[in-house]
Coordinates of C-alpha atoms in Angstrom, one line a residue:
M1 CA -34.8 -83.3 -100.0
S2 CA -35.0 -80.0 -98.6
D3 CA -38.3 -78.2 -97.1
L4 CA -39.5 -74.9 -99.0
S5 CA -41.1 -74.0 -96.0
E6 CA -40.9 -75.4 -92.2
N7 CA -44.2 -74.5 -91.2
E8 CA -46.0 -75.7 -94.6
D9 CA -48.3 -78.7 -93.4
E10 CA -46.9 -81.6 -95.2
D11 CA -50.2 -83.4 -95.6
R12 CA -52.3 -82.9 -98.7
A13 CA -55.6 -84.4 -99.2
D14 CA -56.4 -86.7 -102.3
G15 CA -57.9 -84.9 -104.8
D16 CA -56.4 -81.9 -104.8
T17 CA -56.3 -80.0 -107.7
P18 CA -54.5 -76.5 -108.6
S19 CA -57.6 -74.8 -108.0
T20 CA -58.1 -75.9 -104.5
M21 CA -54.4 -75.4 -103.7
T22 CA -52.3 -72.5 -103.2
T23 CA -49.4 -71.6 -105.8
L24 CA -47.1 -72.4 -103.1
E25 CA -48.8 -75.8 -102.7
H26 CA -48.9 -76.7 -106.4
A27 CA -45.2 -75.6 -106.9
R28 CA -44.3 -77.8 -104.2
L29 CA -46.0 -80.9 -105.3
L30 CA -44.6 -80.3 -109.1
W31 CA -41.2 -79.9 -107.7
E32 CA -41.3 -83.1 -105.4
Q33 CA -42.6 -85.2 -108.9
D34 CA -39.7 -83.7 -110.6
A35 CA -37.2 -84.8 -108.1
A36 CA -38.9 -88.1 -107.7
I37 CA -38.6 -88.7 -111.4
A38 CA -34.8 -87.8 -111.2
Q39 CA -34.2 -89.9 -108.1
S40 CA -35.8 -93.2 -110.2
V41 CA -33.5 -92.4 -113.4
D42 CA -30.5 -92.0 -111.4
E43 CA -31.3 -95.5 -109.6
G44 CA -30.9 -96.7 -113.1
M45 CA -34.8 -97.3 -114.3
G46 CA -36.0 -96.9 -117.6
L47 CA -38.4 -93.9 -119.0
E48 CA -41.4 -96.0 -118.6
E49 CA -40.3 -97.2 -115.0
S50 CA -39.7 -93.4 -113.5
I51 CA -42.9 -92.0 -114.2
D52 CA -46.4 -92.4 -113.0
P53 CA -48.9 -92.2 -115.5
G54 CA -52.1 -92.3 -113.1
N55 CA -50.5 -90.2 -110.6
T56 CA -51.4 -92.6 -108.0
R57 CA -48.8 -91.1 -105.8
F58 CA -49.0 -87.0 -106.3
G59 CA -52.7 -86.8 -107.2
P60 CA -54.4 -85.4 -110.2
A61 CA -52.8 -82.0 -109.9
A62 CA -49.5 -83.3 -110.8
H63 CA -47.4 -83.5 -114.1
P64 CA -49.8 -85.5 -116.9
E65 CA -47.8 -88.6 -118.5
Q66 CA -46.4 -86.7 -121.4
T67 CA -44.9 -84.0 -119.3
Q68 CA -43.7 -86.6 -116.8
M69 CA -42.0 -88.5 -119.8
R70 CA -40.1 -85.5 -121.1
V71 CA -38.9 -84.6 -117.4
A72 CA -37.7 -88.2 -117.3
K73 CA -35.8 -87.6 -120.7
R74 CA -34.3 -84.7 -119.2
A75 CA -33.0 -86.4 -115.8
M76 CA -31.8 -89.3 -118.1
M77 CA -30.0 -86.7 -120.4
L78 CA -28.7 -85.2 -117.4
R79 CA -27.3 -89.0 -116.0
E80 CA -25.4 -89.6 -119.5
G81 CA -23.8 -86.1 -119.4
L82 CA -25.9 -84.2 -122.2
Q83 CA -26.8 -81.0 -121.4
P84 CA -30.6 -80.4 -122.4
Y85 CA -30.2 -77.0 -122.0
P86 CA -26.4 -76.1 -123.2
V87 CA -25.4 -72.4 -123.1
H88 CA -24.3 -72.4 -126.9
V89 CA -24.9 -74.3 -129.7
D90 CA -22.8 -73.3 -133.1
V91 CA -25.2 -72.0 -135.1
T92 CA -23.7 -70.4 -138.6
H93 CA -27.0 -70.0 -140.4
T94 CA -30.3 -69.2 -139.9
I95 CA -33.0 -71.6 -141.2
Q96 CA -34.1 -68.5 -143.3
Q97 CA -30.6 -67.8 -144.9
V98 CA -30.6 -71.5 -145.9
R99 CA -33.9 -71.2 -147.5
E100 CA -32.6 -67.8 -149.5
K101 CA -29.4 -69.5 -150.7
Y102 CA -30.7 -73.1 -152.0
D103 CA -34.0 -72.9 -152.6
G104 CA -35.0 -73.8 -156.1
T105 CA -31.0 -74.3 -156.7
L106 CA -31.0 -78.4 -156.3
D107 CA -32.3 -80.9 -158.1
P108 CA -34.0 -83.8 -156.0
G109 CA -31.5 -86.3 -154.7
A110 CA -28.5 -83.4 -155.4
E111 CA -25.9 -83.1 -152.8
T112 CA -23.4 -79.9 -151.5
E113 CA -20.1 -80.3 -149.4
D114 CA -21.5 -76.9 -148.0
M115 CA -21.7 -77.1 -144.3
V116 CA -24.2 -75.4 -142.2
G117 CA -25.0 -75.1 -138.7
I118 CA -28.5 -74.5 -137.8
A119 CA -31.3 -74.6 -134.9
G120 CA -35.2 -74.5 -134.6
R121 CA -38.1 -75.9 -132.9
V122 CA -39.3 -79.5 -134.0
L123 CA -42.6 -79.4 -135.6
F124 CA -42.6 -83.1 -137.4
L125 CA -40.5 -85.6 -136.4
R126 CA -40.7 -89.3 -138.3
N127 CA -38.1 -91.8 -136.7
A128 CA -38.0 -94.7 -139.0
G129 CA -35.2 -97.2 -139.2
G130 CA -31.7 -95.9 -140.2
L131 CA -33.0 -92.6 -141.3
C132 CA -35.0 -90.2 -139.2
F133 CA -36.7 -87.0 -140.5
V134 CA -37.3 -83.9 -138.5
Q135 CA -38.6 -80.3 -139.5
L136 CA -37.3 -77.5 -137.8
S137 CA -39.2 -74.2 -137.8
A138 CA -37.5 -70.8 -137.2
G139 CA -39.2 -67.9 -135.2
D140 CA -41.0 -66.7 -137.9
G141 CA -42.2 -70.3 -139.3
T142 CA -39.8 -70.6 -142.1
T143 CA -39.1 -74.6 -142.1
I144 CA -36.3 -76.8 -143.6
Q145 CA -36.0 -80.6 -143.3
G146 CA -33.3 -82.1 -141.4
M147 CA -32.1 -85.6 -142.2
V148 CA -30.8 -87.9 -139.4
S149 CA -28.8 -91.3 -140.6
K150 CA -27.2 -94.0 -138.8
R151 CA -24.7 -94.4 -141.3
E152 CA -23.6 -90.5 -140.8
I153 CA -23.7 -90.2 -137.1
G154 CA -23.6 -94.0 -136.0
A155 CA -26.0 -96.4 -134.1
E156 CA -25.6 -95.2 -130.7
S157 CA -26.3 -91.3 -131.7
L158 CA -29.3 -92.1 -133.3
K159 CA -30.7 -94.2 -130.7
K160 CA -30.1 -91.0 -128.4
F161 CA -31.6 -88.9 -130.9
K162 CA -35.0 -91.3 -131.3
Q163 CA -34.8 -91.6 -127.4
F164 CA -34.3 -88.0 -126.1
V165 CA -36.0 -85.7 -128.9
D166 CA -39.7 -84.7 -128.9
L167 CA -42.0 -82.5 -130.4
G168 CA -41.8 -79.1 -129.4
D169 CA -37.7 -79.4 -128.4
H170 CA -35.1 -76.8 -129.9
L171 CA -32.6 -78.9 -132.0
Y172 CA -29.5 -78.1 -133.0
I173 CA -27.9 -79.6 -136.4
R174 CA -25.0 -79.3 -138.1
G175 CA -24.3 -80.9 -141.6
R176 CA -24.4 -80.6 -145.3
V177 CA -26.9 -79.2 -147.6
V178 CA -28.9 -81.4 -149.9
S179 CA -32.1 -82.1 -151.7
S180 CA -34.1 -85.4 -150.9
R181 CA -35.2 -87.6 -153.3
T182 CA -38.7 -85.8 -153.6
G183 CA -36.8 -82.4 -153.6
E184 CA -37.1 -81.1 -149.9
L185 CA -34.1 -78.9 -148.9
S186 CA -32.5 -80.8 -146.2
V187 CA -29.6 -80.4 -144.0
F188 CA -27.9 -83.6 -143.7
A189 CA -26.8 -84.0 -140.1
T190 CA -23.1 -84.9 -139.0
E191 CA -24.1 -84.1 -135.7
W192 CA -27.0 -83.0 -133.3
S193 CA -27.8 -81.7 -130.2
I194 CA -31.0 -80.6 -128.1
A195 CA -30.5 -77.1 -127.6
S196 CA -33.7 -76.7 -125.4
K197 CA -35.8 -79.6 -123.9
A198 CA -39.1 -78.9 -124.4
L199 CA -41.3 -80.7 -120.8
Q200 CA -44.9 -79.0 -121.9
P201 CA -46.1 -80.6 -125.4
L202 CA -47.1 -78.7 -128.2
P203 CA -50.7 -78.2 -129.0
A204 CA -52.3 -80.0 -131.8
L205 CA -50.9 -78.1 -134.8
H206 CA -53.1 -79.4 -137.3
K207 CA -56.0 -77.5 -135.5
E208 CA -57.0 -74.3 -134.8
L209 CA -56.2 -72.8 -131.6
G210 CA -59.1 -71.7 -129.1
D211 CA -59.7 -68.1 -128.5
D212 CA -59.1 -68.9 -125.1
T213 CA -55.6 -70.5 -125.5
R214 CA -54.8 -68.3 -128.0
I215 CA -55.5 -65.3 -125.6
R216 CA -54.4 -66.7 -122.1
K217 CA -51.2 -68.4 -123.6
P218 CA -49.9 -66.3 -126.6
Y219 CA -46.4 -67.9 -126.7
L220 CA -48.5 -71.2 -128.0
A221 CA -50.2 -68.8 -130.5
M222 CA -46.9 -67.6 -131.9
I223 CA -46.0 -71.2 -132.3
A224 CA -49.2 -72.4 -133.8
D225 CA -50.7 -69.4 -135.3
R226 CA -49.1 -67.7 -138.3
R227 CA -51.7 -65.1 -137.7
T228 CA -50.2 -64.5 -134.3
R229 CA -46.8 -64.2 -135.4
D230 CA -47.8 -61.6 -138.1
M231 CA -49.3 -59.7 -135.7
V232 CA -46.3 -59.5 -133.3
R233 CA -44.2 -58.4 -136.5
N234 CA -46.5 -56.2 -138.0
R235 CA -47.1 -54.3 -134.8
S236 CA -43.1 -53.9 -134.3
K237 CA -43.2 -52.6 -138.1
A238 CA -45.6 -50.1 -137.0
V239 CA -44.0 -48.5 -134.4
S240 CA -41.1 -48.4 -136.5
S241 CA -42.7 -46.6 -139.4
L242 CA -44.4 -44.2 -136.6
R243 CA -40.9 -43.4 -135.2
R244 CA -39.2 -42.5 -138.7
T245 CA -42.2 -40.8 -140.0
F246 CA -41.5 -38.3 -136.7
D247 CA -37.8 -38.1 -137.3
E248 CA -38.4 -37.0 -140.9
H249 CA -40.3 -34.1 -139.4
D250 CA -37.7 -33.4 -136.7
F251 CA -39.6 -34.2 -134.0
L252 CA -37.7 -35.5 -130.7
E253 CA -39.0 -38.5 -128.8
V254 CA -39.1 -38.0 -124.8
E255 CA -40.4 -40.2 -121.8
T256 CA -42.5 -38.9 -119.4
P257 CA -43.6 -40.5 -115.8
M258 CA -46.3 -43.6 -115.7
L259 CA -46.3 -42.8 -111.7
Q260 CA -48.2 -39.2 -111.3
T261 CA -49.3 -37.5 -108.3
I262 CA -52.4 -35.8 -110.2
H263 CA -54.4 -37.7 -113.2
G264 CA -54.7 -35.8 -116.1
G265 CA -54.2 -35.3 -120.1
A266 CA -57.8 -37.1 -120.5
A267 CA -61.2 -37.7 -119.2
A268 CA -60.9 -41.2 -118.1
R269 CA -61.0 -43.0 -114.6
P270 CA -57.3 -43.6 -113.4
F271 CA -56.0 -46.7 -111.6
T272 CA -54.2 -46.1 -108.4
T273 CA -51.3 -47.2 -106.5
H274 CA -49.0 -46.4 -103.2
M275 CA -45.9 -45.4 -102.9
N276 CA -44.5 -46.7 -99.5
A277 CA -41.1 -44.5 -99.7
F278 CA -43.4 -41.0 -99.8
D279 CA -46.3 -42.8 -98.0
M280 CA -48.6 -41.2 -100.8
D281 CA -51.2 -42.4 -103.1
L282 CA -50.0 -41.9 -107.1
Y283 CA -51.8 -42.7 -110.2
L284 CA -51.2 -44.9 -113.6
R285 CA -50.9 -42.4 -116.3
I286 CA -53.8 -42.2 -118.2
A287 CA -52.2 -39.7 -120.9
P288 CA -48.7 -37.8 -121.0
E289 CA -50.0 -35.0 -122.5
L290 CA -49.6 -32.5 -119.3
F291 CA -45.9 -33.3 -119.4
L292 CA -45.2 -33.2 -123.4
K293 CA -46.6 -29.9 -123.1
R294 CA -44.3 -28.9 -120.4
C295 CA -41.5 -30.2 -123.1
L296 CA -42.9 -27.0 -125.4
V297 CA -42.6 -24.8 -122.8
G298 CA -39.0 -25.7 -122.0
G299 CA -38.2 -25.0 -126.1
I300 CA -38.7 -28.5 -127.4
D301 CA -40.8 -27.4 -130.4
R302 CA -41.5 -30.8 -131.8
V303 CA -41.8 -33.8 -129.0
F304 CA -43.7 -36.9 -129.3
E305 CA -43.6 -40.3 -127.2
I306 CA -44.6 -43.8 -127.4
N307 CA -46.1 -44.8 -124.1
R308 CA -48.2 -47.3 -121.9
D309 CA -51.3 -45.8 -120.5
F310 CA -53.7 -47.4 -118.0
R311 CA -57.3 -46.5 -117.3
N312 CA -59.8 -48.4 -114.9
E313 CA -62.5 -48.5 -117.5
G314 CA -64.6 -51.1 -119.7
V315 CA -62.9 -53.8 -121.8
D316 CA -64.4 -54.6 -125.1
A317 CA -63.3 -55.3 -128.9
T318 CA -61.3 -51.9 -128.7
H319 CA -60.8 -50.9 -125.2
A320 CA -58.1 -52.6 -123.1
P321 CA -57.2 -51.2 -119.5
E322 CA -53.5 -51.2 -120.4
F323 CA -52.7 -49.9 -124.0
T324 CA -50.1 -48.1 -126.1
M325 CA -50.6 -44.5 -127.5
V326 CA -48.6 -42.1 -129.4
E327 CA -48.6 -38.6 -128.6
A328 CA -47.2 -35.5 -130.5
Y329 CA -47.0 -31.9 -129.9
Q330 CA -45.7 -29.2 -132.7
A331 CA -45.2 -25.5 -131.7
Y332 CA -47.1 -23.1 -134.2
G333 CA -49.1 -25.9 -135.3
T334 CA -52.9 -26.3 -135.2
Y335 CA -55.4 -28.8 -135.7
D336 CA -55.6 -28.8 -139.1
S337 CA -51.7 -29.3 -139.8
I338 CA -51.5 -32.0 -137.3
G339 CA -54.1 -33.6 -139.3
K340 CA -52.2 -33.9 -142.0
L341 CA -49.5 -35.3 -139.9
V342 CA -51.5 -37.9 -138.9
R343 CA -53.0 -39.0 -142.3
E344 CA -49.2 -39.0 -143.4
L345 CA -48.8 -41.4 -140.1
V346 CA -51.4 -43.6 -141.0
Q347 CA -50.5 -44.1 -144.6
R348 CA -47.0 -44.5 -144.3
T349 CA -47.6 -47.4 -141.4
A350 CA -49.9 -49.1 -143.6
T351 CA -47.3 -48.8 -146.5
D352 CA -44.3 -49.8 -144.4
A353 CA -46.0 -52.7 -142.6
F354 CA -48.3 -54.0 -145.5
G355 CA -46.9 -52.9 -148.5
S356 CA -49.7 -50.1 -149.6
T357 CA -52.5 -48.0 -148.4
T358 CA -55.0 -50.5 -149.2
V359 CA -54.9 -53.2 -146.8
T360 CA -56.5 -56.7 -146.6
L361 CA -58.3 -57.3 -143.3
L362 CA -58.7 -60.5 -141.7
D363 CA -62.1 -61.2 -143.0
G364 CA -60.6 -60.9 -146.6
T365 CA -62.0 -57.5 -147.8
T366 CA -59.9 -54.5 -148.2
Y367 CA -59.7 -50.9 -146.8
D368 CA -58.4 -48.0 -148.8
F369 CA -56.3 -45.5 -146.4
G370 CA -55.2 -43.6 -149.6
G371 CA -56.0 -40.1 -150.7
E372 CA -57.6 -37.0 -148.8
W373 CA -59.5 -37.9 -146.3
K374 CA -63.4 -36.5 -145.3
Q375 CA -64.2 -34.0 -142.9
I376 CA -67.5 -33.3 -141.2
S377 CA -68.5 -31.0 -138.0
M378 CA -69.8 -32.4 -135.3
Y379 CA -72.9 -30.0 -134.8
D380 CA -74.0 -29.7 -138.4
S381 CA -73.8 -33.2 -138.9
L382 CA -75.7 -33.9 -135.2
S383 CA -78.4 -31.0 -136.6
E384 CA -78.8 -33.0 -139.9
A385 CA -79.6 -36.3 -138.3
L386 CA -82.2 -34.9 -135.4
G387 CA -83.9 -32.4 -138.2
E388 CA -83.4 -29.6 -135.9
E389 CA -80.4 -27.2 -135.3
I390 CA -78.2 -27.7 -132.2
V391 CA -76.8 -24.7 -131.0
P392 CA -73.6 -24.8 -129.0
N393 CA -73.1 -23.6 -125.5
G394 CA -71.3 -20.0 -126.3
G395 CA -71.7 -18.6 -122.6
P396 CA -74.1 -16.6 -120.8
D397 CA -75.3 -14.4 -123.6
N398 CA -75.5 -17.3 -125.9
P399 CA -76.4 -20.3 -124.0
G400 CA -77.3 -22.7 -127.0
T401 CA -79.6 -25.5 -126.8
S402 CA -80.3 -26.0 -123.1
V403 CA -79.3 -29.4 -121.2
E404 CA -83.1 -29.7 -120.6
H405 CA -83.7 -29.9 -124.1
L406 CA -80.8 -32.2 -125.2
G407 CA -81.9 -34.6 -122.2
R408 CA -85.4 -34.7 -123.5
I409 CA -84.0 -35.7 -127.1
A410 CA -81.9 -38.5 -125.3
D411 CA -84.6 -39.6 -123.7
R412 CA -87.0 -40.2 -126.5
L413 CA -84.3 -41.7 -128.6
G414 CA -83.3 -44.2 -126.0
V415 CA -79.6 -42.8 -125.4
E416 CA -77.9 -43.5 -122.0
R417 CA -77.1 -40.3 -120.0
D418 CA -74.4 -39.6 -117.6
D419 CA -75.1 -39.4 -113.6
V420 CA -73.2 -35.8 -114.1
E421 CA -74.5 -34.1 -117.2
N422 CA -74.0 -31.0 -119.2
H423 CA -74.3 -29.2 -122.9
G424 CA -71.3 -31.1 -124.1
K425 CA -71.8 -34.4 -122.9
L426 CA -75.3 -34.5 -124.2
V427 CA -74.3 -33.3 -127.4
E428 CA -71.4 -36.3 -127.9
H429 CA -73.9 -39.0 -126.5
L430 CA -76.5 -38.0 -129.3
W431 CA -73.9 -37.7 -132.3
E432 CA -72.5 -41.0 -131.4
H433 CA -75.8 -42.6 -131.5
F434 CA -76.1 -41.7 -134.9
Y435 CA -72.6 -41.9 -136.1
E436 CA -70.1 -43.4 -133.9
D437 CA -70.2 -46.9 -135.6
K438 CA -71.2 -45.8 -138.9
L439 CA -68.2 -44.0 -140.3
Y440 CA -66.5 -46.2 -142.3
E441 CA -64.2 -44.5 -144.7
P442 CA -61.5 -42.2 -142.9
T443 CA -63.7 -39.4 -141.3
F444 CA -62.5 -35.8 -139.5
V445 CA -65.1 -35.4 -137.1
R446 CA -64.3 -31.5 -136.2
D447 CA -65.3 -29.0 -133.5
F448 CA -66.4 -30.6 -130.5
P449 CA -68.1 -28.8 -127.0
V450 CA -65.9 -26.8 -125.0
E451 CA -67.4 -28.5 -121.7
T452 CA -65.8 -31.9 -123.0
S453 CA -62.7 -30.8 -124.1
P454 CA -60.8 -28.7 -121.4
L455 CA -57.4 -28.6 -123.0
V456 CA -58.4 -27.3 -126.4
K457 CA -58.3 -24.2 -127.7
S458 CA -61.6 -22.3 -128.3
H459 CA -62.5 -22.2 -131.9
R460 CA -61.3 -19.2 -133.8
A461 CA -64.4 -18.4 -135.4
K462 CA -67.5 -20.6 -133.6
P463 CA -68.3 -19.8 -130.1
G464 CA -69.0 -22.8 -127.9
V465 CA -67.0 -25.2 -129.9
V466 CA -63.1 -25.8 -129.5
E467 CA -60.7 -26.9 -132.3
K468 CA -60.6 -30.5 -132.1
W469 CA -61.4 -33.2 -134.5
D470 CA -61.3 -36.9 -134.0
L471 CA -60.7 -39.4 -136.3
Y472 CA -63.1 -42.5 -137.3
V473 CA -62.1 -45.1 -139.3
R474 CA -64.2 -48.3 -139.7
G475 CA -66.9 -47.2 -137.1
F476 CA -64.7 -46.8 -134.5
E477 CA -62.4 -43.7 -133.0
L478 CA -58.7 -44.2 -134.0
A479 CA -57.3 -40.6 -133.5
T480 CA -57.7 -37.2 -131.8
G481 CA -56.1 -33.8 -132.3
Y482 CA -56.3 -30.5 -131.1
S483 CA -55.4 -26.9 -131.5
E484 CA -53.8 -26.9 -127.8
L485 CA -54.7 -24.6 -125.1
N486 CA -52.1 -22.5 -123.8
D487 CA -54.0 -19.8 -121.9
P488 CA -53.3 -20.2 -118.2
V489 CA -56.2 -18.2 -117.2
V490 CA -58.3 -20.0 -119.5
Q491 CA -57.2 -23.7 -118.6
R492 CA -57.4 -22.8 -114.8
E493 CA -61.2 -21.8 -115.6
R494 CA -61.1 -25.2 -117.5
F495 CA -59.6 -27.3 -114.7
L496 CA -62.5 -25.5 -111.8
A497 CA -65.0 -26.6 -114.2
Q498 CA -63.4 -30.4 -114.2
A499 CA -63.0 -30.1 -110.5
R500 CA -66.9 -29.3 -110.0
D501 CA -67.9 -31.9 -111.8
A502 CA -65.6 -34.3 -109.9
M503 CA -67.0 -33.0 -106.7
A504 CA -70.3 -33.7 -108.4
G505 CA -69.4 -37.4 -108.9
D506 CA -67.5 -37.7 -112.1
E507 CA -64.9 -40.1 -112.0
E508 CA -63.4 -39.2 -115.3
A509 CA -63.0 -35.7 -114.6
S510 CA -59.3 -34.0 -114.1
D511 CA -57.8 -32.8 -111.2
I512 CA -56.4 -29.3 -111.0
D513 CA -52.8 -29.5 -111.6
E514 CA -51.1 -26.2 -110.4
D515 CA -47.8 -27.2 -111.8
F516 CA -48.9 -27.6 -115.1
L517 CA -50.7 -24.3 -114.9
E518 CA -47.6 -22.3 -113.4
A519 CA -45.7 -23.9 -116.7
L520 CA -48.1 -22.8 -118.9
G521 CA -47.5 -19.3 -117.3
V522 CA -43.6 -19.5 -118.4
G523 CA -45.4 -19.5 -121.8
M524 CA -46.2 -22.4 -124.0
P525 CA -46.2 -21.4 -128.1
P526 CA -49.6 -22.0 -129.8
A527 CA -49.4 -25.6 -131.0
G528 CA -51.4 -28.7 -132.6
G529 CA -51.6 -32.0 -130.5
M530 CA -52.6 -35.3 -131.4
G531 CA -53.1 -38.8 -129.7
M532 CA -53.6 -42.1 -131.3
G533 CA -53.9 -45.6 -130.2
I534 CA -51.1 -48.4 -131.4
D535 CA -53.6 -51.2 -130.8
R536 CA -56.4 -49.4 -132.5
L537 CA -53.9 -48.7 -135.4
L538 CA -53.4 -52.2 -135.7
I539 CA -57.3 -53.0 -135.6
A540 CA -57.9 -50.7 -138.4
L541 CA -55.0 -52.1 -140.6
T542 CA -55.5 -55.6 -139.9
G543 CA -59.4 -56.2 -138.6
A544 CA -58.3 -58.0 -135.7
T545 CA -60.0 -57.1 -132.1
I546 CA -58.1 -55.4 -129.3
R547 CA -57.0 -58.4 -127.6
E548 CA -55.3 -60.0 -130.7
T549 CA -53.3 -56.6 -131.4
I550 CA -51.8 -56.7 -127.7
T551 CA -49.3 -59.4 -127.6
F552 CA -50.1 -60.2 -123.9
P553 CA -53.4 -58.6 -123.2
L554 CA -54.6 -58.6 -119.6
I555 CA -57.3 -60.8 -118.8
K556 CA -58.9 -62.3 -115.7
P557 CA -57.5 -65.5 -114.2
L558 CA -59.4 -68.5 -114.4
S559 CA -59.2 -68.4 -110.6
L560 CA -61.2 -65.7 -110.0

């Protein structure tokens, strides 16, 4: 047996556990145990003799007994010339195809001469006498019974089946389509082989997985929990639906950089990294907006991207540090026209993924995305909630409600205040206090403060506000839409204001992107733009949390 490292200490204290060992030490320990089991098998020992249930030799950090037994079966298969991981098995039909063709067509005990080759994961196994029963599951959860008989395959093959096949294995069966005496659609095997040997046992399938296992080991959740499998498939359906709708409206899909020299496109704290080749710091993308707008400048009048974004912020039921966003920009559109597009996108996605604009949430309640959607004004609704008029900051000649007065209201209501404050931030915080988690039906909240929307065009008729809406459903923000700012002089002024906030300590403020300003100077047509979180769209359509909608969510390791 060769060493992994000549310098690694060979001595290992008794009682070591994975949490007290390095990754290399633990990997080597398991590798050594695998090799020891294989050596015992090669020396002619039986399965029971080849394993060490108490881990007296390798300690508590080594394989548990069930895994040792499966490692020994793998080694025994290799010794006997059987491949535990063959390159190919002759699958001729999926389990779904067999079900679709024969369900309801065979009487109990009926047999056909139709031969099929199927494969699936073993979820149930009963080895009884000369006839064994096995339940095979396809990836989507569709199951079928396999019947393995000594009369059909011979005593020696049946013996190996009983010896080597475990729950969780991927099993190939070739045989005739029949119906058992109890009427169960089955494949009566004429041959079988293991398609992939599972060395780790499955969780108890009759018990619900704990949340920790579900999130940390989503591959187990996909096997054991239909809800998890359905979420993966519904997410794919949702993304496909979005792409179809954009295609029908003549939008082109493009890709923009994830590594950026300047962070911008949204108010968010970025992740930073370092590029060795250029010896320079870079930011992970917080939004694709400024690059997609460059496409408008270049003549791509309708453009969208489904992209991964990264924001170094809090984690809760609707926020994740890595998430998927769709953004789209339409030349000669406005926040009104882009709002209609978003409504169509959401309603079409609900219909394509779930069959209707009325969806059933995980708690059993229904939610209706159909029809026209409600619209309210941020300033009007805030004024109504406070019982006094809150006036936008329209400039030096029309300062609106002062920062000091808004601050006093916030203190009176117990609203959290930022270290770097301005009129717009206070207005939004106060509005969120009254409305953010209370807008249940789909609602466009329109006309935001200019201070918090540096990339949005000023309102055509209302000084101090911009043509922006946020879409709220079920008490959280789902999407946002703008009439996009395309005046490079005003954009530079807005960037400067953001830079001043950044210098004052605002970690979410954008940098000045001179290349983007130069692009605007070439001329960007008036446009409407939108952004919507794919994860949040699934939250809205299903009632799940963001961790449940993301197939592989980022979570803190147990060792930290």
